[in-house]
Amino acid sequence: MQNYPKRMRERRKNQKIRDKYSETSLSPADFIFPIFIKEDTEKKEPIKSMPGHFRYSLNDIDEIIRKCEKAGILGILLFGMPSKKDATGSEAWNDEGIVQRAIKKIKRISRLTVFADVCLCQYTSHGHCGFLEKGRIDNDKTLKLLSRIALSYAKAGGDYVCPSAMMDFQVSAIRKAIDMAGFRNVKIMSYSAKFASNFYGPFREAVGSSPKTGPKDRKTYQMDFRNSEEALKEIELDTKEGAEIVMVKPSLAYLDIISKAKEKFGKYKVPIAAYNVSGEYAMLKAAGDEFLYESLIGIKRAGADIIISYAALEILDQKWLKKG
Ligand code: PBG
């Protein structure tokens, strides 16, 4: 506890004094920036549901990579959009798939840390994150496919593989598969407490990954947003299974989860990442950059060590942030 003056307003007197006593700040190393890459396209396409964002082609990815390097952020998180989908999502583990080629190119032209999302929903014709059989998602068959994807990303040179399918044992299955192939140096950032949220809307519109057949939503694998004890259990299991970074997703309606996770696991130095998702971004962007800033500060203050944010580049560009 700081030794506070009796008159609290002393610390709010002017900007310099407020800056001196501020307890929270944002720095480039806090941020991971998501990037969408689309196969078989020549030029980047603007994403309507997410102002300022694009589906990049492999050709014109250089520009955004430079911007990320210049901003000095922690890394980028890759999402792929394949030109063909099928029932099992087989393009996801094609060693010449769009994400694999993007990883190789990015590693050739930059020193950015590359995080790659490991999931099936962008690659399956039904739009689910797992193996769909008789109208249900089969957990253990999905594990085999997720392991193949992770291994393929590891071979391409990815630094972190990031399972986001919310299957039980996805972290241990991937850890085992990549270790056995000799990729012990590849790390895992797990989407540990990922809730079945309405805030993913603009993302699904951007990549066309809404469920089309089978269960109408993702509630049999993503978490029920009424639960917090369960979220902490998910995080605990992922740390035991070998995740280097654990994640809470979304962020804003889930600050309590971030805060509890930090309290419970922060002492073991497990970094807690928070994903400030597409719906949150779209809402805040419509309101204005000061709302974005206030919300990102809130996520950091709640205990996030890492923030995955579509606003990373624009926020770090603000003069008022650099000063503070
Ligand atoms: C699914 C996935 C989702 C997001 C990224 N990957 C959620 C979903 O479709 O259920 C959402 C990210 C965002 O909204 O920014 N693997």
PDB file of N, CA, C and O in Angstrom, residues 29-72:
ATOM      1  N   ALA A  29       5.027  -4.251 -25.534  1.00  0.00           N
ATOM      2  CA  ALA A  29       5.258  -5.664 -25.231  1.00  0.00           C
ATOM      3  C   ALA A  29       4.045  -6.345 -24.592  1.00  0.00           C
ATOM      4  O   ALA A  29       4.046  -7.561 -24.393  1.00  0.00           O
ATOM      5  N   ASP A  30       3.009  -5.563 -24.282  1.00  0.00           N
ATOM      6  CA  ASP A  30       1.782  -6.169 -23.742  1.00  0.00           C
ATOM      7  C   ASP A  30       0.922  -6.802 -24.834  1.00  0.00           C
ATOM      8  O   ASP A  30       0.027  -7.580 -24.532  1.00  0.00           O
ATOM      9  N   PHE A  31       1.189  -6.416 -26.091  1.00  0.00           N
ATOM     10  CA  PHE A  31       0.200  -6.698 -27.135  1.00  0.00           C
ATOM     11  C   PHE A  31       0.563  -7.783 -28.150  1.00  0.00           C
ATOM     12  O   PHE A  31       1.696  -7.872 -28.618  1.00  0.00           O
ATOM     13  N   ILE A  32      -0.472  -8.557 -28.493  1.00  0.00           N
ATOM     14  CA  ILE A  32      -0.413  -9.459 -29.652  1.00  0.00           C
ATOM     15  C   ILE A  32      -1.488  -8.972 -30.625  1.00  0.00           C
ATOM     16  O   ILE A  32      -2.624  -8.691 -30.220  1.00  0.00           O
ATOM     17  N   PHE A  33      -1.112  -8.872 -31.886  1.00  0.00           N
ATOM     18  CA  PHE A  33      -2.031  -8.344 -32.908  1.00  0.00           C
ATOM     19  C   PHE A  33      -2.498  -9.472 -33.835  1.00  0.00           C
ATOM     20  O   PHE A  33      -1.676 -10.177 -34.424  1.00  0.00           O
ATOM     21  N   PRO A  34      -3.822  -9.676 -33.954  1.00  0.00           N
ATOM     22  CA  PRO A  34      -4.332 -10.742 -34.833  1.00  0.00           C
ATOM     23  C   PRO A  34      -4.255 -10.325 -36.305  1.00  0.00           C
ATOM     24  O   PRO A  34      -4.559  -9.183 -36.647  1.00  0.00           O
ATOM     25  N   ILE A  35      -3.864 -11.261 -37.161  1.00  0.00           N
ATOM     26  CA  ILE A  35      -3.803 -10.996 -38.604  1.00  0.00           C
ATOM     27  C   ILE A  35      -4.525 -12.116 -39.356  1.00  0.00           C
ATOM     28  O   ILE A  35      -4.314 -13.299 -39.072  1.00  0.00           O
ATOM     29  N   PHE A  36      -5.379 -11.717 -40.302  1.00  0.00           N
ATOM     30  CA  PHE A  36      -6.104 -12.679 -41.135  1.00  0.00           C
ATOM     31  C   PHE A  36      -5.395 -12.814 -42.476  1.00  0.00           C
ATOM     32  O   PHE A  36      -5.101 -11.802 -43.116  1.00  0.00           O
ATOM     33  N   ILE A  37      -5.161 -14.055 -42.914  1.00  0.00           N
ATOM     34  CA  ILE A  37      -4.541 -14.252 -44.236  1.00  0.00           C
ATOM     35  C   ILE A  37      -5.416 -15.183 -45.048  1.00  0.00           C
ATOM     36  O   ILE A  37      -5.802 -16.262 -44.591  1.00  0.00           O
ATOM     37  N   LYS A  38      -5.679 -14.724 -46.261  1.00  0.00           N
ATOM     38  CA  LYS A  38      -6.588 -15.468 -47.140  1.00  0.00           C
ATOM     39  C   LYS A  38      -5.832 -16.066 -48.320  1.00  0.00           C
ATOM     40  O   LYS A  38      -4.963 -15.411 -48.902  1.00  0.00           O
ATOM     41  N   GLU A  39      -6.171 -17.308 -48.623  1.00  0.00           N
ATOM     42  CA  GLU A  39      -5.536 -17.993 -49.750  1.00  0.00           C
ATOM     43  C   GLU A  39      -6.174 -17.521 -51.055  1.00  0.00           C
ATOM     44  O   GLU A  39      -7.328 -17.077 -51.066  1.00  0.00           O
ATOM     45  N   ASP A  40      -5.426 -17.653 -52.134  1.00  0.00           N
ATOM     46  CA  ASP A  40      -5.968 -17.359 -53.467  1.00  0.00           C
ATOM     47  C   ASP A  40      -6.603 -15.986 -53.593  1.00  0.00           C
ATOM     48  O   ASP A  40      -7.709 -15.840 -54.123  1.00  0.00           O
ATOM     49  N   THR A  41      -5.942 -14.988 -53.079  1.00  0.00           N
ATOM     50  CA  THR A  41      -6.416 -13.636 -53.311  1.00  0.00           C
ATOM     51  C   THR A  41      -5.184 -12.779 -53.596  1.00  0.00           C
ATOM     52  O   THR A  41      -4.111 -13.025 -53.048  1.00  0.00           O
ATOM     53  N   GLU A  42      -5.363 -11.820 -54.485  1.00  0.00           N
ATOM     54  CA  GLU A  42      -4.223 -11.009 -54.912  1.00  0.00           C
ATOM     55  C   GLU A  42      -3.995  -9.818 -53.993  1.00  0.00           C
ATOM     56  O   GLU A  42      -2.876  -9.462 -53.673  1.00  0.00           O
ATOM     57  N   LYS A  43      -5.129  -9.213 -53.596  1.00  0.00           N
ATOM     58  CA  LYS A  43      -5.039  -7.961 -52.851  1.00  0.00           C
ATOM     59  C   LYS A  43      -5.800  -8.063 -51.542  1.00  0.00           C
ATOM     60  O   LYS A  43      -6.793  -8.780 -51.455  1.00  0.00           O
ATOM     61  N   LYS A  44      -5.356  -7.321 -50.550  1.00  0.00           N
ATOM     62  CA  LYS A  44      -6.058  -7.340 -49.260  1.00  0.00           C
ATOM     63  C   LYS A  44      -7.488  -6.809 -49.415  1.00  0.00           C
ATOM     64  O   LYS A  44      -7.737  -5.911 -50.214  1.00  0.00           O
ATOM     65  N   GLU A  45      -8.395  -7.425 -48.661  1.00  0.00           N
ATOM     66  CA  GLU A  45      -9.804  -7.013 -48.710  1.00  0.00           C
ATOM     67  C   GLU A  45     -10.217  -6.444 -47.365  1.00  0.00           C
ATOM     68  O   GLU A  45      -9.968  -7.066 -46.337  1.00  0.00           O
ATOM     69  N   PRO A  46     -10.870  -5.274 -47.362  1.00  0.00           N
ATOM     70  CA  PRO A  46     -11.319  -4.722 -46.087  1.00  0.00           C
ATOM     71  C   PRO A  46     -12.403  -5.597 -45.447  1.00  0.00           C
ATOM     72  O   PRO A  46     -13.214  -6.186 -46.153  1.00  0.00           O
ATOM     73  N   ILE A  47     -12.371  -5.711 -44.130  1.00  0.00           N
ATOM     74  CA  ILE A  47     -13.392  -6.486 -43.419  1.00  0.00           C
ATOM     75  C   ILE A  47     -14.458  -5.508 -42.923  1.00  0.00           C
ATOM     76  O   ILE A  47     -14.174  -4.653 -42.083  1.00  0.00           O
ATOM     77  N   LYS A  48     -15.644  -5.663 -43.466  1.00  0.00           N
ATOM     78  CA  LYS A  48     -16.716  -4.699 -43.157  1.00  0.00           C
ATOM     79  C   LYS A  48     -17.058  -4.666 -41.671  1.00  0.00           C
ATOM     80  O   LYS A  48     -17.262  -3.605 -41.093  1.00  0.00           O
ATOM     81  N   SER A  49     -17.120  -5.860 -41.065  1.00  0.00           N
ATOM     82  CA  SER A  49     -17.554  -5.934 -39.674  1.00  0.00           C
ATOM     83  C   SER A  49     -16.473  -5.459 -38.688  1.00  0.00           C
ATOM     84  O   SER A  49     -16.737  -5.297 -37.505  1.00  0.00           O
ATOM     85  N   MET A  50     -15.238  -5.260 -39.203  1.00  0.00           N
ATOM     86  CA  MET A  50     -14.149  -4.833 -38.323  1.00  0.00           C
ATOM     87  C   MET A  50     -13.363  -3.692 -38.978  1.00  0.00           C
ATOM     88  O   MET A  50     -12.359  -3.932 -39.646  1.00  0.00           O
ATOM     89  N   PRO A  51     -13.844  -2.469 -38.758  1.00  0.00           N
ATOM     90  CA  PRO A  51     -13.255  -1.310 -39.433  1.00  0.00           C
ATOM     91  C   PRO A  51     -11.745  -1.224 -39.246  1.00  0.00           C
ATOM     92  O   PRO A  51     -11.244  -1.418 -38.133  1.00  0.00           O
ATOM     93  N   GLY A  52     -11.034  -0.968 -40.352  1.00  0.00           N
ATOM     94  CA  GLY A  52      -9.579  -0.829 -40.274  1.00  0.00           C
ATOM     95  C   GLY A  52      -8.841  -2.148 -40.423  1.00  0.00           C
ATOM     96  O   GLY A  52      -7.617  -2.175 -40.443  1.00  0.00           O
ATOM     97  N   HIS A  53      -9.577  -3.253 -40.528  1.00  0.00           N
ATOM     98  CA  HIS A  53      -8.927  -4.562 -40.648  1.00  0.00           C
ATOM     99  C   HIS A  53      -9.150  -5.176 -42.022  1.00  0.00           C
ATOM    100  O   HIS A  53     -10.122  -4.854 -42.700  1.00  0.00           O
ATOM    101  N   PHE A  54      -8.210  -6.061 -42.392  1.00  0.00           N
ATOM    102  CA  PHE A  54      -8.214  -6.632 -43.740  1.00  0.00           C
ATOM    103  C   PHE A  54      -8.011  -8.137 -43.704  1.00  0.00           C
ATOM    104  O   PHE A  54      -7.454  -8.672 -42.748  1.00  0.00           O
ATOM    105  N   ARG A  55      -8.462  -8.768 -44.783  1.00  0.00           N
ATOM    106  CA  ARG A  55      -8.021 -10.137 -45.058  1.00  0.00           C
ATOM    107  C   ARG A  55      -6.831  -9.966 -45.979  1.00  0.00           C
ATOM    108  O   ARG A  55      -6.981  -9.517 -47.114  1.00  0.00           O
ATOM    109  N   TYR A  56      -5.652 -10.283 -45.465  1.00  0.00           N
ATOM    110  CA  TYR A  56      -4.440 -10.060 -46.256  1.00  0.00           C
ATOM    111  C   TYR A  56      -4.187 -11.231 -47.190  1.00  0.00           C
ATOM    112  O   TYR A  56      -4.548 -12.372 -46.886  1.00  0.00           O
ATOM    113  N   SER A  57      -3.541 -10.927 -48.316  1.00  0.00           N
ATOM    114  CA  SER A  57      -3.068 -12.008 -49.170  1.00  0.00           C
ATOM    115  C   SER A  57      -1.606 -12.225 -48.798  1.00  0.00           C
ATOM    116  O   SER A  57      -0.979 -11.354 -48.179  1.00  0.00           O
ATOM    117  N   LEU A  58      -1.095 -13.362 -49.193  1.00  0.00           N
ATOM    118  CA  LEU A  58       0.300 -13.656 -48.882  1.00  0.00           C
ATOM    119  C   LEU A  58       1.228 -12.610 -49.508  1.00  0.00           C
ATOM    120  O   LEU A  58       2.267 -12.256 -48.953  1.00  0.00           O
ATOM    121  N   ASN A  59       0.792 -12.063 -50.654  1.00  0.00           N
ATOM    122  CA  ASN A  59       1.597 -11.054 -51.362  1.00  0.00           C
ATOM    123  C   ASN A  59       1.755  -9.763 -50.580  1.00  0.00           C
ATOM    124  O   ASN A  59       2.821  -9.182 -50.546  1.00  0.00           O
ATOM    125  N   ASP A  60       0.642  -9.288 -49.999  1.00  0.00           N
ATOM    126  CA  ASP A  60       0.731  -7.942 -49.426  1.00  0.00           C
ATOM    127  C   ASP A  60       0.773  -7.935 -47.906  1.00  0.00           C
ATOM    128  O   ASP A  60       0.409  -6.964 -47.263  1.00  0.00           O
ATOM    129  N   ILE A  61       1.249  -9.023 -47.347  1.00  0.00           N
ATOM    130  CA  ILE A  61       1.330  -9.118 -45.887  1.00  0.00           C
ATOM    131  C   ILE A  61       2.518  -8.301 -45.339  1.00  0.00           C
ATOM    132  O   ILE A  61       2.509  -7.875 -44.177  1.00  0.00           O
ATOM    133  N   ASP A  62       3.475  -8.031 -46.208  1.00  0.00           N
ATOM    134  CA  ASP A  62       4.710  -7.338 -45.770  1.00  0.00           C
ATOM    135  C   ASP A  62       4.428  -6.027 -45.041  1.00  0.00           C
ATOM    136  O   ASP A  62       5.046  -5.729 -44.021  1.00  0.00           O
ATOM    137  N   GLU A  63       3.467  -5.287 -45.583  1.00  0.00           N
ATOM    138  CA  GLU A  63       3.151  -3.957 -45.052  1.00  0.00           C
ATOM    139  C   GLU A  63       2.719  -4.022 -43.573  1.00  0.00           C
ATOM    140  O   GLU A  63       3.238  -3.290 -42.730  1.00  0.00           O
ATOM    141  N   ILE A  64       1.822  -4.927 -43.260  1.00  0.00           N
ATOM    142  CA  ILE A  64       1.324  -5.017 -41.881  1.00  0.00           C
ATOM    143  C   ILE A  64       2.407  -5.601 -40.958  1.00  0.00           C
ATOM    144  O   ILE A  64       2.515  -5.221 -39.789  1.00  0.00           O
ATOM    145  N   ILE A  65       3.233  -6.465 -41.509  1.00  0.00           N
ATOM    146  CA  ILE A  65       4.333  -7.037 -40.716  1.00  0.00           C
ATOM    147  C   ILE A  65       5.315  -5.928 -40.313  1.00  0.00           C
ATOM    148  O   ILE A  65       5.756  -5.847 -39.165  1.00  0.00           O
ATOM    149  N   ARG A  66       5.605  -5.055 -41.262  1.00  0.00           N
ATOM    150  CA  ARG A  66       6.499  -3.911 -40.961  1.00  0.00           C
ATOM    151  C   ARG A  66       5.914  -3.051 -39.856  1.00  0.00           C
ATOM    152  O   ARG A  66       6.610  -2.623 -38.948  1.00  0.00           O
ATOM    153  N   LYS A  67       4.597  -2.781 -39.987  1.00  0.00           N
ATOM    154  CA  LYS A  67       3.936  -1.934 -38.975  1.00  0.00           C
ATOM    155  C   LYS A  67       4.028  -2.572 -37.587  1.00  0.00           C
ATOM    156  O   LYS A  67       4.256  -1.886 -36.598  1.00  0.00           O
ATOM    157  N   CYS A  68       3.839  -3.872 -37.537  1.00  0.00           N
ATOM    158  CA  CYS A  68       3.896  -4.575 -36.241  1.00  0.00           C
ATOM    159  C   CYS A  68       5.308  -4.506 -35.665  1.00  0.00           C
ATOM    160  O   CYS A  68       5.487  -4.301 -34.462  1.00  0.00           O
ATOM    161  N   GLU A  69       6.293  -4.681 -36.539  1.00  0.00           N
ATOM    162  CA  GLU A  69       7.676  -4.615 -36.064  1.00  0.00           C
ATOM    163  C   GLU A  69       7.990  -3.236 -35.515  1.00  0.00           C
ATOM    164  O   GLU A  69       8.598  -3.086 -34.466  1.00  0.00           O
ATOM    165  N   LYS A  70       7.529  -2.234 -36.259  1.00  0.00           N
ATOM    166  CA  LYS A  70       7.799  -0.851 -35.871  1.00  0.00           C
ATOM    167  C   LYS A  70       7.143  -0.512 -34.523  1.00  0.00           C
ATOM    168  O   LYS A  70       7.714   0.182 -33.695  1.00  0.00           O
ATOM    169  N   ALA A  71       5.949  -1.061 -34.322  1.00  0.00           N
ATOM    170  CA  ALA A  71       5.231  -0.792 -33.069  1.00  0.00           C
ATOM    171  C   ALA A  71       5.903  -1.498 -31.884  1.00  0.00           C
ATOM    172  O   ALA A  71       5.666  -1.150 -30.729  1.00  0.00           O
ATOM    173  N   GLY A  72       6.724  -2.495 -32.166  1.00  0.00           N
ATOM    174  CA  GLY A  72       7.460  -3.181 -31.093  1.00  0.00           C
ATOM    175  C   GLY A  72       6.613  -4.106 -30.249  1.00  0.00           C
ATOM    176  O   GLY A  72       6.937  -4.383 -29.091  1.00  0.00           O
TER     177      GLY A  72
END
